[in-house]
Coordinates of C-alpha atoms in Angstrom, one line a residue:
X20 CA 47.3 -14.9 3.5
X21 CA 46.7 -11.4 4.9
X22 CA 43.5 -12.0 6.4
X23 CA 43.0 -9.4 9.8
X24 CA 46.2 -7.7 8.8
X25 CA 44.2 -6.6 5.4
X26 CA 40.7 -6.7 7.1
X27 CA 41.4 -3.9 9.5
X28 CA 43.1 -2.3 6.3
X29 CA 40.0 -2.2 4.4
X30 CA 37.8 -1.3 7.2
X31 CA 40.0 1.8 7.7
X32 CA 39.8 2.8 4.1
X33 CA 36.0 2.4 4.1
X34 CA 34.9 3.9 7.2
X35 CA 37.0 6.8 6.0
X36 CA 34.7 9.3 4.1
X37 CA 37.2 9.8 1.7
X38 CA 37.1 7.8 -1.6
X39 CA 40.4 8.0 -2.8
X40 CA 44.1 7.7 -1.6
X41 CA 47.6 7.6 -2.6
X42 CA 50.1 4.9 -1.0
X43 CA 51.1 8.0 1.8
X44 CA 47.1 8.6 2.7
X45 CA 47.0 5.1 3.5
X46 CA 49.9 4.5 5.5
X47 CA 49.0 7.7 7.5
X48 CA 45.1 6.5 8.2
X49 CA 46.6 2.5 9.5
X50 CA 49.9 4.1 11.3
X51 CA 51.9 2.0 8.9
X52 CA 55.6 3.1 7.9
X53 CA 56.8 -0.2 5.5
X54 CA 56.1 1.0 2.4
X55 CA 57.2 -2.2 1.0
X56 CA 54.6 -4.6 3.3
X57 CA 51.7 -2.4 2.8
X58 CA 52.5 -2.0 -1.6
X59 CA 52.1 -5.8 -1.1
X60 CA 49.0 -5.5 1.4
X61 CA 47.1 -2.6 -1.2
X62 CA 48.2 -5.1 -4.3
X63 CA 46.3 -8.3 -2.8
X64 CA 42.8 -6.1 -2.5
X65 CA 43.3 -4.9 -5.9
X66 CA 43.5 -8.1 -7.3
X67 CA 40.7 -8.9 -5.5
X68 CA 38.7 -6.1 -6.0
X69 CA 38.3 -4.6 -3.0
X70 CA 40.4 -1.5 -4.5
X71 CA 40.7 0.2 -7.8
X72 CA 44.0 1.5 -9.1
X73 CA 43.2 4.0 -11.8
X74 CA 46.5 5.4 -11.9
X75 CA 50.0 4.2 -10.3
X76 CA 50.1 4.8 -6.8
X77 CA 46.3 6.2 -6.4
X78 CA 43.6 3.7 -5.0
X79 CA 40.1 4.1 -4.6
X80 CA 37.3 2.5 -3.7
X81 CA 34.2 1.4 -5.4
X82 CA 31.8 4.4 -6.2
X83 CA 34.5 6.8 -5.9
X84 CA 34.1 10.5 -6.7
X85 CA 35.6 11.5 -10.0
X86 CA 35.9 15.3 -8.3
X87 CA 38.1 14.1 -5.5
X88 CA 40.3 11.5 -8.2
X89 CA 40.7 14.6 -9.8
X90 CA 42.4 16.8 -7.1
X91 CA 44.1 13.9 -6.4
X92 CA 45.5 13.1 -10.0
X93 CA 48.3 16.4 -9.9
X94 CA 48.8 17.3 -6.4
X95 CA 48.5 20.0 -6.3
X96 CA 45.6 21.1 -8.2
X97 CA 42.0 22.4 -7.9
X98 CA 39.1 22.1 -10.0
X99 CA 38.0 25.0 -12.2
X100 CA 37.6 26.3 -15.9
X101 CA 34.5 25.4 -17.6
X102 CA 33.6 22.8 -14.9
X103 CA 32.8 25.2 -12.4
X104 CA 31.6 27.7 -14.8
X105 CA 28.8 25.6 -16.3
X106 CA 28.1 23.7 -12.7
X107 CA 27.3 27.9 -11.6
X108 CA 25.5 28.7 -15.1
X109 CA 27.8 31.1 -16.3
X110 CA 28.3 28.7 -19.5
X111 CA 25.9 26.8 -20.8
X112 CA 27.5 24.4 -23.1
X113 CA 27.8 20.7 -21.9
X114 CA 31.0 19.3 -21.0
X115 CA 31.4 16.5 -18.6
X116 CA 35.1 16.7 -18.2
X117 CA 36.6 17.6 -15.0
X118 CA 38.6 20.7 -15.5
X119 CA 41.5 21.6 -13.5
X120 CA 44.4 24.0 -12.7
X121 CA 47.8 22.8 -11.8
X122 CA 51.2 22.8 -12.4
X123 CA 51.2 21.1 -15.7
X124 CA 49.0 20.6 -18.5
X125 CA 47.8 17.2 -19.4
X126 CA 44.4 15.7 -20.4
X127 CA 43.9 12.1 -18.9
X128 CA 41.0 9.4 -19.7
X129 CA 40.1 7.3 -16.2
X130 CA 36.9 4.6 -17.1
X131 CA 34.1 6.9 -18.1
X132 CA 35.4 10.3 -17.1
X133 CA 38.2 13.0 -18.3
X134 CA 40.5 14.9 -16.7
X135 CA 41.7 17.8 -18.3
X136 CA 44.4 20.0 -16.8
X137 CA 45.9 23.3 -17.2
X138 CA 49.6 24.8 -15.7
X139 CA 49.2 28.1 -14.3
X140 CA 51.6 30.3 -13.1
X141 CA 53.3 28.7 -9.4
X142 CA 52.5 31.9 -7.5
X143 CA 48.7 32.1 -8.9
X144 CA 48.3 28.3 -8.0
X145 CA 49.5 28.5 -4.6
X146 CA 47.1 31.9 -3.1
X147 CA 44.1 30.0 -1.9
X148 CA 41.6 32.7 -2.6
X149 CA 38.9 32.0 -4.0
X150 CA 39.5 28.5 -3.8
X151 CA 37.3 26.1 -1.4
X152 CA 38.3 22.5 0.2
X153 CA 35.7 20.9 1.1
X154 CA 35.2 16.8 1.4
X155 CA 38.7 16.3 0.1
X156 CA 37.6 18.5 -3.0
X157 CA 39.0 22.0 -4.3
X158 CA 37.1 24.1 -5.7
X159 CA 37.7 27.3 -7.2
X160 CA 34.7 29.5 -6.5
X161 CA 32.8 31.0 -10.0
X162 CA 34.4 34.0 -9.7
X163 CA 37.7 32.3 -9.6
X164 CA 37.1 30.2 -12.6
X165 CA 35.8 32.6 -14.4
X166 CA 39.3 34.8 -13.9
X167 CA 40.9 31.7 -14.4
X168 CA 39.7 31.3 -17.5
X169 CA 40.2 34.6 -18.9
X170 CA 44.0 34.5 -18.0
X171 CA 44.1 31.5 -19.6
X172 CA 42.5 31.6 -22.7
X173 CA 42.3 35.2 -23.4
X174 CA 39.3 36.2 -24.9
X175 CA 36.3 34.0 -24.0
X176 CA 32.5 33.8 -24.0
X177 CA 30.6 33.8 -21.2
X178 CA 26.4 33.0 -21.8
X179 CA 25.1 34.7 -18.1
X180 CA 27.9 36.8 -15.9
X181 CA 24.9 37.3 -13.3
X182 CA 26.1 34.2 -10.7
X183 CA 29.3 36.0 -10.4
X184 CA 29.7 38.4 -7.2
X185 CA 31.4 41.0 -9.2
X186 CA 32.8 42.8 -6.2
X187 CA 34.7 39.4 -5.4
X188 CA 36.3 39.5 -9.0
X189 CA 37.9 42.8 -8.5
X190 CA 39.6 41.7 -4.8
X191 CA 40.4 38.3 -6.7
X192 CA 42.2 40.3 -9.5
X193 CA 45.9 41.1 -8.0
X194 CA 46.4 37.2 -7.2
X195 CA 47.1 37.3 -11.4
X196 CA 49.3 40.2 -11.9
X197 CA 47.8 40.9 -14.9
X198 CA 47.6 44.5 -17.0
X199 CA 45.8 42.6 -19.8
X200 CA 43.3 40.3 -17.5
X201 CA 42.2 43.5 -16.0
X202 CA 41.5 45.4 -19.2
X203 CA 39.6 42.2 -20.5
X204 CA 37.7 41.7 -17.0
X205 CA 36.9 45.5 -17.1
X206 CA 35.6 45.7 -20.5
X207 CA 33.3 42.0 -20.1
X208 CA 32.1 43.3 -16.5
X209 CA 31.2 46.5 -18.2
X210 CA 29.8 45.7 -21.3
X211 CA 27.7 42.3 -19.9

């Protein structure tokens, strides 16, 4: 039905080195501005299994990266929280779920993996310090999760504070605004 139409549409989204794509990523990548033709296009590979659709209008392909699914669950949003604290050390408790800030708070189940989201304040979400983009990923650094976390949750343990540059905390600090965040970083820096 769609054959070299939807041929040079899957051999787009597969020499692309991203894994995962809304219905705008796609359209951008093959030049294509009929929503409508290419819904119907992305449908027939679903149903054929070419594509995944985990969530409404988010595709991926087979052997997709959970990380980049979820930055691409809440847009926008950036991976942080325990995640990146016990990926540095800094917690040692085991958690696979995929922890991220955004603008709302929401825990979602996808296959095998969970997403877990927290809403943040809009001007803390949007200063990009501290945060790396790399392969389609966000990442807050550790010293960003780790404030993160502390404005979040308050108090908070944390098993090894030595992966954290602690110079890098303090220029972090002001993206927060926060009297009480800086008395709590203060006395854990201090005292750990």
């Amino acid at each position: 039905m769609y054959s070299s139409q939807n041929n040079d549409l899957i051999l787009a989204l597969y020499n692309d080195q991203r894994t995962v794509f809304t219905l705008n990523d796609i359209a951008l990548l093959i030049g294509e501005s009929d929503f409508n033709s290419l819904n119907k296009r992305i449908h027939y590979y679903v149903g054929r299994g070419k594509l995944q659709r985990p969530r409404k209008g988010v595709y991926v392909k087979k052997g997709y990266n959970p990380e980049e699914l979820a930055c691409k669950l809440y847009t926008p949003s950036y991976i942080s929280l325990q995640y990146i604290l016990q990926e540095a050390g800094v917690v040692f408790q085991f958690d696979s779920t995929i922890t991220s800030i955004s603008y709302l708070s929401r825990t979602v189940e996808i296959e095998e993996s969970r997403f877990s989201y927290r809403k943040i304040k809009g001007e803390i979400m949007v200063n990009t310090n501290g945060i790396l983009r790399e392969r389609n990923i966000n990442k807050a650094t550790v010293e960003r999760a780790f404030l993160d976390t502390l404005y979040l949750n308050g108090d908070f343990y944390f098993d090894n504070l030595n992966p954290l540059d602690r110079s890098f905390v303090y220029r972090l600090l002001p993206i927060y605004n926060s009297k009480a965040l800086t008395v709590r970083v203060n006395k854990i820096l201090t005292n750990g």
